[in-house]
């Protein structure tokens, strides 16, 4: 019976040679001396077992490669132990043409169903069976081949091709005709958890607020075989399936540090309320906004857990002293004052105890915790001690200018403390917004013809067109009867314009139609023709003050004269409003060179500041801290408004004619008789920029700061032209020739409309200047022609 089995085996070996299409020959058959130790057990027809050992060596194959063959009889199964087939070590089948379908017998559960382990029954064609050549091979069984290496040099293996697709859950397989497609690659080492498109990373929870990489970034990253890390999750071409090799991300984003940029984005979208998006970005990028210690510090402050907050502060490291690569924990910025930070924490704790009326505990904090930190700051301790006498929480908040634990005080405290925490672990508030503001400010300052108060778009670089810059005299106003006009001033809301000059007349116009609202005759003596040298609007624009030999205050709602202040021996040269009830005047009268006036219901209280010099011009800083007076020699004097004490005096090379202080109260513009305007830093007295192309002379020429974002310096000139300089660069932006003759005395920019300028001169005229394109918009791509209502048709850009 063993011989019958052997014959059948030889028969099938020859048949396999036909199937593979290569000539095979049997080198030797050695039933008892095999090169392998594998024992084949064949059940014969009589039920007994034969223990014959048989080896078949094929001439054109590796002599050590085994080819197991089973007889076609279902009762004679092969009991040869086959090595298990691994998906990562198997070789792919060669692509061949195959019939439409072919049933595959059930597979053993212990064998990976990538390739059939038993031969299917072959159809026997009609005709002679004497020769093996009579059998036509219907298919080539699944030989595996090795795919190409992936980009990293790692071998990758695929699922079976379309020739014999096999389902792990099915007992049958179906083949299809045509050329097989390359299989979907699978990286070795990645389990099948990602095949369904689910991200295996557990993320980093809620995005915190700063710091280093999350631990999850390392647990979800695996080696690709060449030492680099690739994310285990992701999809290919936007699908939810498995990636065909992760993309290797660059260490920078267009030259910027990827981690820093990502953390800024996480902070920004968190502040805007997009918490789920922030969490997703945190998970996908592997970066977190804050490490757990910093998050605990933040939470302790916002929750009022002062003990925890101080404990974390005590354990904080100092940047540069600790390990430079330290990424976890609370890290203070280099030079941080830990004692000051503790004082702020304990001060907040003290205030909240007082708010809750726990006076005894607050007193203990004051004595044992606050006093040791500021023993040398007696004024501070006195102020804190005085708060113990507050009758209630409202009284406490008012005296301490503090909004309580339920207000913004804790967030303000956190913002103050964050300045001393290293940005590597804790970003300052709204950091991305601050960077965007800086970018916009730079673009605005570089715009030579900036003429809009609108915030520039973030979508493209900002640039204003020159034709949107004031350059055309749209209105010419002649209400001073040909007399010299010395000054023009727009109201603070830009809805009215006032002018004054040689005559005692003050004229008020409405804006933008420039109809006359009021004409004020300021002279009490008909023979007095010294005129009005200065005018100023009150902060609420309800009053207008005129300066001549006295000071007169006019009601802008009724046009009535409401108050006359004193009679001076010499002209009042200048004035400035502190608020709607207090103003300051400068005069050539040395007995009252600088005075402050408090307007009561029925009387006026006067305070004389100094008698040291005459005052040519005077200006109050917008922050109400400094008063600058220009004398009639070559100096300007800076005073502290609150104490009325002189801070310093600065000598000029030439006599000055006018003053102007910037809106941020940091710089001072002084015009001189020689036609040289100088911009000073008030704090350091250093010259920031000089503007020299206009002409000076013996007469008073005024120079002001103005325009959109206060980017320009405007000046009249002895040659009658208007000169407009760029404040930052000093470059002459525009010269409006022949604006007035023989000289232009004053120019003023509408504070709410950067495309409107008013000027006046010795020709007795007031002119209103507009752009060639008055309605130009930087976002406008095309527009039809526009009529500006003054009889002048202006063609707007197409």
PDB file of C-alpha atoms in Angstrom, residues 386-499:
ATOM      1  CA  UNK A 386      -5.407 101.204  56.412  1.00  0.00           C
ATOM      2  CA  UNK A 387      -7.616  98.757  54.554  1.00  0.00           C
ATOM      3  CA  UNK A 388      -8.350  96.974  57.835  1.00  0.00           C
ATOM      4  CA  UNK A 389     -10.572  99.932  58.710  1.00  0.00           C
ATOM      5  CA  UNK A 390     -12.849  99.535  55.687  1.00  0.00           C
ATOM      6  CA  UNK A 391     -16.483  99.227  56.754  1.00  0.00           C
ATOM      7  CA  UNK A 392     -17.464  96.671  54.119  1.00  0.00           C
ATOM      8  CA  UNK A 393     -16.377  94.965  50.924  1.00  0.00           C
ATOM      9  CA  UNK A 394     -17.554  97.814  48.714  1.00  0.00           C
ATOM     10  CA  UNK A 395     -15.557 100.318  50.725  1.00  0.00           C
ATOM     11  CA  UNK A 396     -12.510  98.049  50.408  1.00  0.00           C
ATOM     12  CA  UNK A 397     -12.843  97.778  46.640  1.00  0.00           C
ATOM     13  CA  UNK A 398     -13.203 101.520  46.227  1.00  0.00           C
ATOM     14  CA  UNK A 399     -10.226 102.460  48.405  1.00  0.00           C
ATOM     15  CA  UNK A 400      -7.939  99.781  47.018  1.00  0.00           C
ATOM     16  CA  UNK A 401      -9.133 100.131  43.382  1.00  0.00           C
ATOM     17  CA  UNK A 402      -9.689  96.378  43.445  1.00  0.00           C
ATOM     18  CA  UNK A 403     -12.654  94.448  42.003  1.00  0.00           C
ATOM     19  CA  UNK A 404     -12.691  91.492  44.408  1.00  0.00           C
ATOM     20  CA  UNK A 405     -12.188  87.751  44.161  1.00  0.00           C
ATOM     21  CA  UNK A 406     -15.200  87.406  41.871  1.00  0.00           C
ATOM     22  CA  UNK A 407     -13.907  90.023  39.458  1.00  0.00           C
ATOM     23  CA  UNK A 408     -10.792  90.086  37.319  1.00  0.00           C
ATOM     24  CA  UNK A 409      -8.289  90.460  40.164  1.00  0.00           C
ATOM     25  CA  UNK A 410      -7.091  86.849  40.056  1.00  0.00           C
ATOM     26  CA  UNK A 411      -6.639  86.909  36.312  1.00  0.00           C
ATOM     27  CA  UNK A 412      -4.774  90.196  36.593  1.00  0.00           C
ATOM     28  CA  UNK A 413      -2.561  88.605  39.236  1.00  0.00           C
ATOM     29  CA  UNK A 414      -1.907  85.626  36.948  1.00  0.00           C
ATOM     30  CA  UNK A 415      -0.991  87.993  34.120  1.00  0.00           C
ATOM     31  CA  UNK A 416       1.457  89.829  36.379  1.00  0.00           C
ATOM     32  CA  UNK A 417       3.057  86.586  37.552  1.00  0.00           C
ATOM     33  CA  UNK A 418       3.323  85.183  34.030  1.00  0.00           C
ATOM     34  CA  UNK A 419       5.763  87.961  33.134  1.00  0.00           C
ATOM     35  CA  UNK A 420       8.277  86.292  35.441  1.00  0.00           C
ATOM     36  CA  UNK A 421       7.667  82.742  34.165  1.00  0.00           C
ATOM     37  CA  UNK A 422       9.788  81.434  31.312  1.00  0.00           C
ATOM     38  CA  UNK A 423       7.849  81.550  28.014  1.00  0.00           C
ATOM     39  CA  UNK A 424       9.172  78.053  27.278  1.00  0.00           C
ATOM     40  CA  UNK A 425       6.558  76.732  29.719  1.00  0.00           C
ATOM     41  CA  UNK A 426       4.006  79.553  29.996  1.00  0.00           C
ATOM     42  CA  UNK A 427       3.079  81.990  27.247  1.00  0.00           C
ATOM     43  CA  UNK A 428       2.008  85.525  28.033  1.00  0.00           C
ATOM     44  CA  UNK A 429      -1.663  86.240  27.422  1.00  0.00           C
ATOM     45  CA  UNK A 430      -2.841  86.739  23.842  1.00  0.00           C
ATOM     46  CA  UNK A 431       0.686  86.246  22.516  1.00  0.00           C
ATOM     47  CA  UNK A 432      -0.339  85.550  18.919  1.00  0.00           C
ATOM     48  CA  UNK A 433      -2.625  88.603  18.905  1.00  0.00           C
ATOM     49  CA  UNK A 434       0.271  90.714  20.191  1.00  0.00           C
ATOM     50  CA  UNK A 435       2.454  89.500  17.337  1.00  0.00           C
ATOM     51  CA  UNK A 436      -0.284  90.303  14.823  1.00  0.00           C
ATOM     52  CA  UNK A 437      -0.622  93.807  16.270  1.00  0.00           C
ATOM     53  CA  UNK A 438       3.112  94.304  15.905  1.00  0.00           C
ATOM     54  CA  UNK A 439       2.974  93.146  12.303  1.00  0.00           C
ATOM     55  CA  UNK A 440       0.108  95.511  11.514  1.00  0.00           C
ATOM     56  CA  UNK A 441       1.865  98.401  13.260  1.00  0.00           C
ATOM     57  CA  UNK A 442       4.989  97.803  11.196  1.00  0.00           C
ATOM     58  CA  UNK A 443       2.988  97.736   7.970  1.00  0.00           C
ATOM     59  CA  UNK A 444       1.172 100.923   8.965  1.00  0.00           C
ATOM     60  CA  UNK A 445       4.380 102.722   9.892  1.00  0.00           C
ATOM     61  CA  UNK A 446       5.906 101.697   6.556  1.00  0.00           C
ATOM     62  CA  UNK A 447       2.898 102.946   4.573  1.00  0.00           C
ATOM     63  CA  UNK A 448       4.029 106.247   3.084  1.00  0.00           C
ATOM     64  CA  UNK A 449       0.500 107.530   2.368  1.00  0.00           C
ATOM     65  CA  UNK A 450      -1.443 105.922   5.185  1.00  0.00           C
ATOM     66  CA  UNK A 451      -4.918 107.442   5.121  1.00  0.00           C
ATOM     67  CA  UNK A 452      -7.327 105.120   6.921  1.00  0.00           C
ATOM     68  CA  UNK A 453      -8.169 104.473  10.560  1.00  0.00           C
ATOM     69  CA  UNK A 454      -9.465 100.994   9.727  1.00  0.00           C
ATOM     70  CA  UNK A 455      -7.383  98.089  10.959  1.00  0.00           C
ATOM     71  CA  UNK A 456      -5.449  96.614   8.027  1.00  0.00           C
ATOM     72  CA  UNK A 457      -6.557  93.212   6.810  1.00  0.00           C
ATOM     73  CA  UNK A 458      -4.516  90.155   7.706  1.00  0.00           C
ATOM     74  CA  UNK A 459      -5.065  88.641   4.276  1.00  0.00           C
ATOM     75  CA  UNK A 460      -2.464  90.738   2.468  1.00  0.00           C
ATOM     76  CA  UNK A 461       0.167  93.395   3.009  1.00  0.00           C
ATOM     77  CA  UNK A 462      -1.166  96.868   3.697  1.00  0.00           C
ATOM     78  CA  UNK A 463      -0.566  99.764   1.320  1.00  0.00           C
ATOM     79  CA  UNK A 464      -2.500 102.991   0.795  1.00  0.00           C
ATOM     80  CA  UNK A 465      -2.639 104.637  -2.611  1.00  0.00           C
ATOM     81  CA  UNK A 466      -1.140 108.098  -2.974  1.00  0.00           C
ATOM     82  CA  UNK A 467      -4.352 109.353  -4.561  1.00  0.00           C
ATOM     83  CA  UNK A 468      -6.147 108.626  -1.283  1.00  0.00           C
ATOM     84  CA  UNK A 469      -3.915 111.182   0.467  1.00  0.00           C
ATOM     85  CA  UNK A 470      -5.222 114.759   0.982  1.00  0.00           C
ATOM     86  CA  UNK A 471      -3.961 116.924  -1.868  1.00  0.00           C
ATOM     87  CA  UNK A 472      -6.895 118.878  -3.353  1.00  0.00           C
ATOM     88  CA  UNK A 473      -8.491 122.019  -1.852  1.00  0.00           C
ATOM     89  CA  UNK A 474     -12.152 121.128  -1.984  1.00  0.00           C
ATOM     90  CA  UNK A 475     -13.452 124.074   0.088  1.00  0.00           C
ATOM     91  CA  UNK A 476     -12.152 127.635   0.347  1.00  0.00           C
ATOM     92  CA  UNK A 477     -13.692 129.585   3.258  1.00  0.00           C
ATOM     93  CA  UNK A 478     -13.495 133.383   3.442  1.00  0.00           C
ATOM     94  CA  UNK A 479     -15.230 134.410   6.668  1.00  0.00           C
ATOM     95  CA  UNK A 480     -12.422 136.555   8.112  1.00  0.00           C
ATOM     96  CA  UNK A 481     -12.864 139.348   5.577  1.00  0.00           C
ATOM     97  CA  UNK A 482      -9.331 139.084   4.246  1.00  0.00           C
ATOM     98  CA  UNK A 483      -7.634 139.452   7.649  1.00  0.00           C
ATOM     99  CA  UNK A 484      -4.803 137.120   8.612  1.00  0.00           C
ATOM    100  CA  UNK A 485      -5.927 133.774  10.001  1.00  0.00           C
ATOM    101  CA  UNK A 486      -3.454 132.417  12.583  1.00  0.00           C
ATOM    102  CA  UNK A 487      -4.912 129.108  13.711  1.00  0.00           C
ATOM    103  CA  UNK A 488      -7.465 126.414  12.786  1.00  0.00           C
ATOM    104  CA  UNK A 489      -8.554 123.584  15.119  1.00  0.00           C
ATOM    105  CA  UNK A 490     -10.976 120.677  14.602  1.00  0.00           C
ATOM    106  CA  UNK A 491     -13.133 119.613  17.523  1.00  0.00           C
ATOM    107  CA  UNK A 492     -12.246 116.328  19.226  1.00  0.00           C
ATOM    108  CA  UNK A 493     -15.113 114.492  17.505  1.00  0.00           C
ATOM    109  CA  UNK A 494     -14.222 116.036  14.129  1.00  0.00           C
ATOM    110  CA  UNK A 495     -17.694 117.479  13.550  1.00  0.00           C
ATOM    111  CA  UNK A 496     -16.760 121.167  13.862  1.00  0.00           C
ATOM    112  CA  UNK A 497     -13.912 123.483  12.932  1.00  0.00           C
ATOM    113  CA  UNK A 498     -12.881 126.772  14.605  1.00  0.00           C
ATOM    114  CA  UNK A 499     -10.580 129.460  13.230  1.00  0.00           C
TER     115      UNK A 499
END
